[in-house]
Short mmCIF file of C-alpha atoms in Angstrom, two decimals:
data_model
loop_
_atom_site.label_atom_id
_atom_site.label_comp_id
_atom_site.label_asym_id
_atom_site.label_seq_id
_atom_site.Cartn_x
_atom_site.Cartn_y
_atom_site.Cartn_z
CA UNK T 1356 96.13 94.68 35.38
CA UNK T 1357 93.99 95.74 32.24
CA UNK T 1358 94.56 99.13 33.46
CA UNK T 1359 98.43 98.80 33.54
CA UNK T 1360 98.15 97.21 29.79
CA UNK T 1361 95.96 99.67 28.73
CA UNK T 1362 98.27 102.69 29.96
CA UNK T 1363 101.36 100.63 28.81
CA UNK T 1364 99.39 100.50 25.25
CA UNK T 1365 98.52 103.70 25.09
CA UNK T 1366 102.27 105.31 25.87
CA UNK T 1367 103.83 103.32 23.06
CA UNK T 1368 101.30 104.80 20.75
CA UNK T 1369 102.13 108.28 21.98
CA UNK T 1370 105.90 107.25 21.58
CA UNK T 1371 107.65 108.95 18.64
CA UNK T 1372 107.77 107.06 15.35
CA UNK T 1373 111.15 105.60 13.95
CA UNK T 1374 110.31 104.66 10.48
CA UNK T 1375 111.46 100.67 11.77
CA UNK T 1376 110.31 99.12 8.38
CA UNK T 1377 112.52 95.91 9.42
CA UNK T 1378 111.29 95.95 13.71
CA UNK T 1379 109.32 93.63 15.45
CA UNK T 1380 106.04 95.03 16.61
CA UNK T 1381 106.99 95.39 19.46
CA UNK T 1382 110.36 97.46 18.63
CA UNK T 1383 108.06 99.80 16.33
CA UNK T 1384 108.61 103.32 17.71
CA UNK T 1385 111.75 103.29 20.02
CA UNK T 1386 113.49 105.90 20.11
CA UNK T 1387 117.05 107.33 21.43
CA UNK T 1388 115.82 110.69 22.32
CA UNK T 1389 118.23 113.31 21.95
CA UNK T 1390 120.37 112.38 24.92
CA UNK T 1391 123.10 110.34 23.22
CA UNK T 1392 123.87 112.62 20.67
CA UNK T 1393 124.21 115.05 23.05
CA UNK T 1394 126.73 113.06 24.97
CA UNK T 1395 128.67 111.62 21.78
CA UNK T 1396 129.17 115.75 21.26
CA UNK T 1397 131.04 115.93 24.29
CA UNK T 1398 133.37 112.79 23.31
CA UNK T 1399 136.76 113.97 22.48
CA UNK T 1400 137.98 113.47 18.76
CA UNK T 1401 138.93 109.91 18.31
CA UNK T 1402 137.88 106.39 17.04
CA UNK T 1403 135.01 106.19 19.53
CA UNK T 1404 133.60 109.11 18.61
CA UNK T 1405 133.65 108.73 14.64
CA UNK T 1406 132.68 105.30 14.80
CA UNK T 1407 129.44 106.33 17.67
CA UNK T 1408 128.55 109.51 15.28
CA UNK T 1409 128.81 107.08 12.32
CA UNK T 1410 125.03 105.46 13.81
CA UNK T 1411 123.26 108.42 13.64
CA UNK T 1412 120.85 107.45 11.23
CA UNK T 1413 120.17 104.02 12.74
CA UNK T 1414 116.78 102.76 13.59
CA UNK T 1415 116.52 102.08 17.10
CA UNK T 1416 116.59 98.18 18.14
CA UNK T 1417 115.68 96.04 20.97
CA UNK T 1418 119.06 94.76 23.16
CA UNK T 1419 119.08 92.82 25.67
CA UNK T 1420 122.65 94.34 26.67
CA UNK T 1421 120.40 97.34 27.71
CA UNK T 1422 118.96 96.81 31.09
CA UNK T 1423 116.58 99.22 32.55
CA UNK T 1424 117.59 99.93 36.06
CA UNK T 1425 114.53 100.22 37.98
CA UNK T 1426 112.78 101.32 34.90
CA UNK T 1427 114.24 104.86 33.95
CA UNK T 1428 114.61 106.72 37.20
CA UNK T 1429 116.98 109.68 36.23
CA UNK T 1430 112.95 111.09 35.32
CA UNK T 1431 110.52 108.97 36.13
CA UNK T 1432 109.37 107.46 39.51
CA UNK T 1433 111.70 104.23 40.27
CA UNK T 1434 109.76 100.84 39.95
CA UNK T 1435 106.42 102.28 38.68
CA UNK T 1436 104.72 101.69 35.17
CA UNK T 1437 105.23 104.97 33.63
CA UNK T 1438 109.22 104.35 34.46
CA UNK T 1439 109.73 100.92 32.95
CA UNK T 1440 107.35 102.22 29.72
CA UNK T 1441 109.83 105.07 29.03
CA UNK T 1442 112.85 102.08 29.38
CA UNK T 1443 111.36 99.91 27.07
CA UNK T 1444 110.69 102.82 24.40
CA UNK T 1445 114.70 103.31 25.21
CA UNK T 1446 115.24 100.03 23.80
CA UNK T 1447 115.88 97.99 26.79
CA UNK T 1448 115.74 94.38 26.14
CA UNK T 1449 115.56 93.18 29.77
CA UNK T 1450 113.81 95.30 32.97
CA UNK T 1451 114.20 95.20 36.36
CA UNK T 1452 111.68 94.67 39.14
CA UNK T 1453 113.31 94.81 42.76
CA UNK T 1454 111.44 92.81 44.79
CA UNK T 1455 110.48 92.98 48.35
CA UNK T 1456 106.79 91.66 50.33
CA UNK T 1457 104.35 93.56 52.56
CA UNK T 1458 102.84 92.59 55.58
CA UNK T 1459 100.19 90.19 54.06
CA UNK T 1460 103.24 88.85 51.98
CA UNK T 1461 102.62 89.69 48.71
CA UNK T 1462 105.59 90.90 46.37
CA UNK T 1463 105.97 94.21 45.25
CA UNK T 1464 108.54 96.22 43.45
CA UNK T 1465 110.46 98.38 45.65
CA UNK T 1466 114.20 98.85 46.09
CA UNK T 1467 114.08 98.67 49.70
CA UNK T 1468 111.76 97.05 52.24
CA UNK T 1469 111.95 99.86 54.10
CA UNK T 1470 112.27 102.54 51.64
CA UNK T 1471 108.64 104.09 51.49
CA UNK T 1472 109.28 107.21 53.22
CA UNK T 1473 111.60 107.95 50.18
CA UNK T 1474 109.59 107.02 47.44
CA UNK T 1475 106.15 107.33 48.30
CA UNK T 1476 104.10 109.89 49.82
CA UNK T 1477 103.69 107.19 52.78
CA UNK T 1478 104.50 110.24 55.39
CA UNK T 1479 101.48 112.62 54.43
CA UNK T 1480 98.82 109.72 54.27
CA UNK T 1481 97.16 107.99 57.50
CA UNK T 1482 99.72 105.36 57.26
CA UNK T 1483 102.63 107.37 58.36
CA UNK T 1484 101.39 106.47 61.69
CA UNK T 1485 102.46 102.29 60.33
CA UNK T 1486 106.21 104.21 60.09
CA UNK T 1487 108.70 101.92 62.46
CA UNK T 1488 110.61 105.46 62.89
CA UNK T 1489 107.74 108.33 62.58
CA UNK T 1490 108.83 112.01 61.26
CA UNK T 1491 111.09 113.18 63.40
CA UNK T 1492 112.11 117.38 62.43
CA UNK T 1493 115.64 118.12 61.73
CA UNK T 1494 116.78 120.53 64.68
CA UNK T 1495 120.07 122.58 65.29
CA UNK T 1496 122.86 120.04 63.92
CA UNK T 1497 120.18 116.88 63.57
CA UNK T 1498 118.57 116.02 60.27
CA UNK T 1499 115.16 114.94 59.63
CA UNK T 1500 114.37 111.57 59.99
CA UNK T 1501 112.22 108.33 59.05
CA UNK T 1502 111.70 104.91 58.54
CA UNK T 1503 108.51 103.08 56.58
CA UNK T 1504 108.21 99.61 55.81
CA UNK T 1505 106.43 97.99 53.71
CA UNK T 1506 106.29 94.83 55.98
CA UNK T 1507 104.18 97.24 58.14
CA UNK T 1508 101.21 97.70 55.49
CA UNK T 1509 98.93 95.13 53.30
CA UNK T 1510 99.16 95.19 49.43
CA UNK T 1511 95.50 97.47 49.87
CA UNK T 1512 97.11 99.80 51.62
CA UNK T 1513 100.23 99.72 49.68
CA UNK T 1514 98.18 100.66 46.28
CA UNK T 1515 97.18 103.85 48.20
CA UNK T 1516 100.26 105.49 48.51
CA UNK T 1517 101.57 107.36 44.87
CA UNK T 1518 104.76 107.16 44.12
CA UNK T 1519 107.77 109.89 43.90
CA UNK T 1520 111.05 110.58 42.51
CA UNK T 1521 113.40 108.78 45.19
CA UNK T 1522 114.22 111.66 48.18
CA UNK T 1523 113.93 112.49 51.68
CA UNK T 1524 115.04 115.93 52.22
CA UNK T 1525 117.11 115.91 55.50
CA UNK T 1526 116.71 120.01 56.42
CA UNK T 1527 112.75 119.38 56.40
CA UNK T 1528 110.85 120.42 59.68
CA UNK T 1529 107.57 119.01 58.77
CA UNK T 1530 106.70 115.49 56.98
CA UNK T 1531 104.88 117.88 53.66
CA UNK T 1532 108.61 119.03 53.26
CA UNK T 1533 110.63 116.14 53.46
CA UNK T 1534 108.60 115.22 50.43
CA UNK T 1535 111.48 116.91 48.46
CA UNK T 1536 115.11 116.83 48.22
CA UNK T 1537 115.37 115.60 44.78
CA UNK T 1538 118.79 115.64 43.52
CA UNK T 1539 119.09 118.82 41.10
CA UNK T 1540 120.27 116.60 37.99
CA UNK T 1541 116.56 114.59 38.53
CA UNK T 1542 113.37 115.78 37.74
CA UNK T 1543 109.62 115.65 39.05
CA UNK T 1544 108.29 116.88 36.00
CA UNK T 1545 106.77 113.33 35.51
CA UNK T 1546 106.09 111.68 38.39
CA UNK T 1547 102.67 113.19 38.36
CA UNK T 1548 99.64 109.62 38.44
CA UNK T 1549 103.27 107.27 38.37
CA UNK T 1550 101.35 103.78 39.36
CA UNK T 1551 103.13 101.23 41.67
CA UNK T 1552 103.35 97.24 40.73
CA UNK T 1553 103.44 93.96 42.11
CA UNK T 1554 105.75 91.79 41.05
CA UNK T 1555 103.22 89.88 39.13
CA UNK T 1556 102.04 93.02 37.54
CA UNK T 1557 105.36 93.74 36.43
CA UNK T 1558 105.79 90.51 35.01
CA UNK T 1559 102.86 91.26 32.45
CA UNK T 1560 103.29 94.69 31.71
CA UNK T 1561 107.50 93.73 30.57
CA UNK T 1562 106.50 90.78 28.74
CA UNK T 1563 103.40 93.05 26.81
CA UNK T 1564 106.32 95.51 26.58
CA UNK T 1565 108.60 92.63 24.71
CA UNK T 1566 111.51 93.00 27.38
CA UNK T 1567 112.93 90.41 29.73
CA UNK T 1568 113.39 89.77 33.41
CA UNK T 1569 115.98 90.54 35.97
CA UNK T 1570 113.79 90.52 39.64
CA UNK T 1571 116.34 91.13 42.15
CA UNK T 1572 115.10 89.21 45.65
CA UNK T 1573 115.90 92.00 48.21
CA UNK T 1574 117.05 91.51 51.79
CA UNK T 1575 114.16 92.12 54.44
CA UNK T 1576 114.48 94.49 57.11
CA UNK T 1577 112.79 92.35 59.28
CA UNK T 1578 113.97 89.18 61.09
CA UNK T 1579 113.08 85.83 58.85
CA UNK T 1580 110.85 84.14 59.40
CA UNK T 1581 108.56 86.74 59.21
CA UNK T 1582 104.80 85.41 60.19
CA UNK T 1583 106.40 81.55 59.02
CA UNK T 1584 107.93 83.08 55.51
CA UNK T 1585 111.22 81.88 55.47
CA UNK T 1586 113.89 83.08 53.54
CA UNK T 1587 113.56 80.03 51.22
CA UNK T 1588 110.02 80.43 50.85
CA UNK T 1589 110.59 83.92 49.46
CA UNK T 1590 113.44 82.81 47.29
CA UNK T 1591 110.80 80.19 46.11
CA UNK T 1592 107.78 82.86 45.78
CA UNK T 1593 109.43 84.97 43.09
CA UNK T 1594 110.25 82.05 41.17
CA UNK T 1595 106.72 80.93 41.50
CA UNK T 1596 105.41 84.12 40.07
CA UNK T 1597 107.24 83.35 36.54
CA UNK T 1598 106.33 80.02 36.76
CA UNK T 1599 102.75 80.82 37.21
CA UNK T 1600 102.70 83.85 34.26
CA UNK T 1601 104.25 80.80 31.77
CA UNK T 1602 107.95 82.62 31.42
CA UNK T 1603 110.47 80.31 30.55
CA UNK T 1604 113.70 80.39 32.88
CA UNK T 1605 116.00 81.59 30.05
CA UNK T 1606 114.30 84.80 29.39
CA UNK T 1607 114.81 85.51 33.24
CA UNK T 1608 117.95 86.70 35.39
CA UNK T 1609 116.99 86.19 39.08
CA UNK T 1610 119.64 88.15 41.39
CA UNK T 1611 120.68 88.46 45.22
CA UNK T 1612 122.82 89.90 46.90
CA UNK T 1613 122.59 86.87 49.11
CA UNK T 1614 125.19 84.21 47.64
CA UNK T 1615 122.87 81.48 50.25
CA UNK T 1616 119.82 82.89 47.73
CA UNK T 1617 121.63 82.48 44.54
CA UNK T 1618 122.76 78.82 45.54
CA UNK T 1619 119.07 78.06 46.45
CA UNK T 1620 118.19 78.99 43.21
CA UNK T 1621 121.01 76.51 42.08
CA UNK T 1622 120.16 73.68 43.76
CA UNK T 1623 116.34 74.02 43.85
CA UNK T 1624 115.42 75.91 40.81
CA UNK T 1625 117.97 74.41 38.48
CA UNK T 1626 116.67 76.14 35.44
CA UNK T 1627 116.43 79.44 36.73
CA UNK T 1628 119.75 78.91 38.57
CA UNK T 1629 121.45 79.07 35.31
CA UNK T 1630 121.24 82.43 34.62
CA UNK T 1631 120.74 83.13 38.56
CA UNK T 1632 122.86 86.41 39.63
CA UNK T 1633 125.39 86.80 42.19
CA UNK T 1634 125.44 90.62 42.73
CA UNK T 1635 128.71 90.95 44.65
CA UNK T 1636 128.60 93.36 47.70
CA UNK T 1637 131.41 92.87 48.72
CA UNK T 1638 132.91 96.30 48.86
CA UNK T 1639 131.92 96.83 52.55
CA UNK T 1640 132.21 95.09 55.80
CA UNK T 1641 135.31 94.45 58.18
CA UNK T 1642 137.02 92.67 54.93
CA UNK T 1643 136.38 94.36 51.90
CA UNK T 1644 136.88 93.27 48.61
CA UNK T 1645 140.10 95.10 46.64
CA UNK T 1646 138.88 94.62 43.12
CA UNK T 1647 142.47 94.85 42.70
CA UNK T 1648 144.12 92.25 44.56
CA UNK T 1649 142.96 88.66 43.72
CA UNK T 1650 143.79 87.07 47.30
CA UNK T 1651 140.75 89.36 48.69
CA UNK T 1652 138.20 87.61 46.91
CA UNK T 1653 136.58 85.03 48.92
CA UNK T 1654 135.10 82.87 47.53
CA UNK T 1655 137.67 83.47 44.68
CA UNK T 1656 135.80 83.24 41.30
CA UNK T 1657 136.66 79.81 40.43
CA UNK T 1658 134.82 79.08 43.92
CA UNK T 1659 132.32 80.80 42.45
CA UNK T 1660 131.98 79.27 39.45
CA UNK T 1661 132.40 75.72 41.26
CA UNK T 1662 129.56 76.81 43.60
CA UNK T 1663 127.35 76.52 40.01
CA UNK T 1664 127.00 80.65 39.72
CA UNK T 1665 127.61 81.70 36.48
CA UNK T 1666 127.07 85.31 36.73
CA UNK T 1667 128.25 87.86 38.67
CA UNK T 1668 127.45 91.36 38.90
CA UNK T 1669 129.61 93.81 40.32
CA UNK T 1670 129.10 97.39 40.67
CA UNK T 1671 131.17 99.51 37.68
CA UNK T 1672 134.31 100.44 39.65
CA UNK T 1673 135.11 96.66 40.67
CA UNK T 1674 135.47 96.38 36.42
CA UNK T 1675 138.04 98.80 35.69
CA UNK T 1676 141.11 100.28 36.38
CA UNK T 1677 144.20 103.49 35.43
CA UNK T 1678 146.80 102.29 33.65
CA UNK T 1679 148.98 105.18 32.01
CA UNK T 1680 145.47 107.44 32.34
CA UNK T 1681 143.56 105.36 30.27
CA UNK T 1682 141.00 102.83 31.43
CA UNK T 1683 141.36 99.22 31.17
CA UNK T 1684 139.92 95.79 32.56
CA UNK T 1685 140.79 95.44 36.24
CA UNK T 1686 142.11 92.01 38.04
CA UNK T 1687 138.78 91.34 39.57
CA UNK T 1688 137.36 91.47 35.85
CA UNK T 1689 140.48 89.03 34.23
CA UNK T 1690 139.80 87.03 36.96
CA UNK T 1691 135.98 86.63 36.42
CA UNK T 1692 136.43 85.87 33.13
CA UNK T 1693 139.67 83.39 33.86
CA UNK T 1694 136.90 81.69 35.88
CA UNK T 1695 134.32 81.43 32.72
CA UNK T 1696 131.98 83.83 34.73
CA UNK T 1697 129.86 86.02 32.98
CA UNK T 1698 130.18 89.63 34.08
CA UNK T 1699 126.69 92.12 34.14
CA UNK T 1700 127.42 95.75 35.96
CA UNK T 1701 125.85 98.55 37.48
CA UNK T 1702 124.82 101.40 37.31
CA UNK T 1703 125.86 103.78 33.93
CA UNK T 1704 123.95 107.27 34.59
CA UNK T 1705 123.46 106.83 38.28
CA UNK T 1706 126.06 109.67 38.82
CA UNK T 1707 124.56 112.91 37.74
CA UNK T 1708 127.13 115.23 36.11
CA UNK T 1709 130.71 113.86 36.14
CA UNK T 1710 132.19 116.81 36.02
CA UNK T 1711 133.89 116.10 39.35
CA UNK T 1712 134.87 113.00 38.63
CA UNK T 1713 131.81 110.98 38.54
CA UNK T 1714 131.58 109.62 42.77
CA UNK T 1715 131.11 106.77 43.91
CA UNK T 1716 130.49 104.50 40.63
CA UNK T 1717 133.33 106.16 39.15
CA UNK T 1718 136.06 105.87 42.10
CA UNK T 1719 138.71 103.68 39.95
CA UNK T 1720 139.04 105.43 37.14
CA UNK T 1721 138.22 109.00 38.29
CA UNK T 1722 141.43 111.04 37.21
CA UNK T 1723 140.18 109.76 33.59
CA UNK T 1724 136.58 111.37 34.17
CA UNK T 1725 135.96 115.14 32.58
CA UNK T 1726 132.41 115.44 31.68
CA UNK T 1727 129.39 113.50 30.75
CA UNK T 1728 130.75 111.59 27.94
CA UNK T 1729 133.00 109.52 30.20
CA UNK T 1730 129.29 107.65 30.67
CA UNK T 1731 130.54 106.22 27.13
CA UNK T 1732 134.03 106.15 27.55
CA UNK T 1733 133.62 103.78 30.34
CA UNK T 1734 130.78 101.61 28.48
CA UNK T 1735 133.26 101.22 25.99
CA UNK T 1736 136.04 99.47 27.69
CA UNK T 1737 133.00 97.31 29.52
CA UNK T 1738 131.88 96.44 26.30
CA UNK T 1739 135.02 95.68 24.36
CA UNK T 1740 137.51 94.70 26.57
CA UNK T 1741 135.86 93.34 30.37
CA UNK T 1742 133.14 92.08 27.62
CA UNK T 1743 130.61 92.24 30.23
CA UNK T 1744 126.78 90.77 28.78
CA UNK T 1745 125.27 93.92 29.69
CA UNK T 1746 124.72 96.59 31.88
CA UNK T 1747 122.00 98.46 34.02
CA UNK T 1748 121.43 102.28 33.31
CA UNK T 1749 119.04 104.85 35.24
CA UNK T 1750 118.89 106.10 30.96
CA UNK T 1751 118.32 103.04 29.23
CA UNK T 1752 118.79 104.92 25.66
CA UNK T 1753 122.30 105.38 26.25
CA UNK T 1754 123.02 102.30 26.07
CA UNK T 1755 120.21 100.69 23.57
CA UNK T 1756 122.22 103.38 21.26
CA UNK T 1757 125.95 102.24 22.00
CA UNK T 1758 125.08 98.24 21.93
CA UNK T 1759 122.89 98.83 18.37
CA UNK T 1760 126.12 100.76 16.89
CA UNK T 1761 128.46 98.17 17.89
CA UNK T 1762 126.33 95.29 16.26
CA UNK T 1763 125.57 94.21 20.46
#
């Protein structure tokens, strides 16, 4: 851990300066970067855009409205060290450690449990022969394929892998190759020495980095009980691990996808289960969710909110809605609020260029979407009019820059 601290202290110092007379020491030398401006340019002429280009000369601030989404990942490795440094120098006030256990169950962060083959170098080590689905070549019409757990290695072997940029290139014929396949609006340029966490260690290095915690409990690809470790006594692990570091419950936002998790959280956790969050799913499965059509939702919110949840997270789309081309607060959001939920979102800058319309996070509102400032045309209407408490972003600076400028 001293060598996490020690690299976490020594990348703030490298960070550039931003003259923050007024910051806390741990705010001195944020910075925006010059990717906001850049997307403010693009903004067409209108109230948004004056009042956004109206900030330029603010000092960069600490907001908890920013949340790091796996650190920084539109440059940096996902869930590593050198990611979640470059969100906190964006300003993030809260960061994100996905959390998932290994085969001697201890927590790490990793989006998936079985996600190593994507984001580690897992499949030109020795332990590509732990992979549940080896390196299989794409041939003819078949793509390239693989599967490695992380259920399937100890925490040792775990800190011998290095991490990469999130890909798995599908057209590769040997393991060396699938290696790549980073999407083109990415970068590798600095995943070179990225370092991997536990969840413990991530608890240290965010609180040394003066953020807070959202630990999302992710669902194992194995069958529970795994080796005795039920479900609960996962749930109950993570918890443990703040509990143990001294963090009090408010300056942490546990999430599931699980509602059963959540509502453990709620009933056994009852501190923590305040600010516990429900990330709703729901947009797949036989019955899926119409974010515009209250009867869909089940539980409604007020079930929800009866259930003792009092935040939900939905992804972006769910949020908002066309109405005469412009984008406004869907049903599913009126009805969150209706049901005193608080709202939280994801994911701003997950998309890559929206020049065609922005995909999947974008789907609702797409006819509205034209180019990269669209990232702050929808922030805007979350911000203002769903009035969401904040929102996760692959480039935390985007939003640290919006949510200082609007006083956030």
């Amino acid at each position: 851990m001293r060598n996490i601290i020690a690299l976490t202290l020594t990348a703030l110092t490298l960070a550039p300066a931003a003259s923050a007379l007024d910051a806390t020491p741990t705010d001195a030398g944020l910075s925006y970067g010059p990717r906001p401006a850049y997307l403010i340019s693009l903004l067409p002429e209108g109230d948004l855009k004056s009042k956004l280009q109206s900030c330029a000369a603010q000092v960069p601030a600490r907001s908890t409205f920013s949340i790091g989404h796996r650190g920084a990942p539109l440059l940096f490795p996902e869930h590593t060290v050198q990611s979640n440094v470059a969100a906190a120098q964006m300003g993030a006030g809260i960061l994100e450690c996905d959390v998932t256990f290994t085969k001697d169950l201890e927590l790490i962060c990793r989006h998936a449990q079985n996600d190593l083959h994507t984001t580690t170098n897992i499949l030109t080590t020795d332990l590509a022969e732990t992979c549940i689905t080896p390196f299989s070549p794409a041939t003819g019409d078949s793509p390239a394929t693989a599967e490695c757990r992380s259920s399937d290695i100890t925490l040792a072997e775990f800190r011998t892998l290095a991490p990469k940029m999130d890909s798995f290139d599908k057209s590769a014929t040997t393991a060396a190759a699938s290696q790549g396949g980073v999407a083109s609006w990415r970068s590798t340029q600095y995943s070179d020495g990225a370092t991997a966490m536990t969840h413990a260690e991530s608890i240290d290095l965010f609180k040394s980095l003066g953020a807070k915690f959202t630990p999302e409990l992710k669902s194992p690809a194995v069958e529970m009980p795994f080796n005795g470790f039920s479900m609960d006594d996962y749930a109950q692990k993570m918890i443990n691990e703040y509990k143990a570091a001294g963090i009090p419950a408010a300056d942490v936002w546990a999430q599931s996808f699980d509602l059963e998790v959540v509502k453990y959280w709620i009933d056994n956790e009852p501190e923590f289960g305040k600010q516990a969050v429900y990330l709703d799913g729901r947009y797949s499965g036989d019955l899926p969710l119409d974010p515009s059509d209250p009867d869909s939702f089940s539980p409604s919110m007020q079930e929800l909110a009866d259930m003792g949840v009092n935040y939900i997270a939905p992804p972006m789309w769910f949020l908002v809605t066309l109405e005469d081309g412009k984008m406004v607060p869907s049903a599913y959001a009126k009805e969150a609020k209706a049901a005193g939920l608080k709202l939280i979102t994801w994911t701003l800058e997950r998309s890559g260029p929206l020049t065609t319309g922005g995909g999947w996070y974008f789907q609702s509102v797409q006819p509205a979407v034209s180019n990269a400032s669209s990232y702050y045309e929808i922030l805007d209407v979350l911000a203002q009019d769903v009035e969401i408490e904040g929102i996760f972003s692959d480039w935390p600076a985007t939003v640290t820059y919006y949510a200082n400028c609007m006083g956030l």
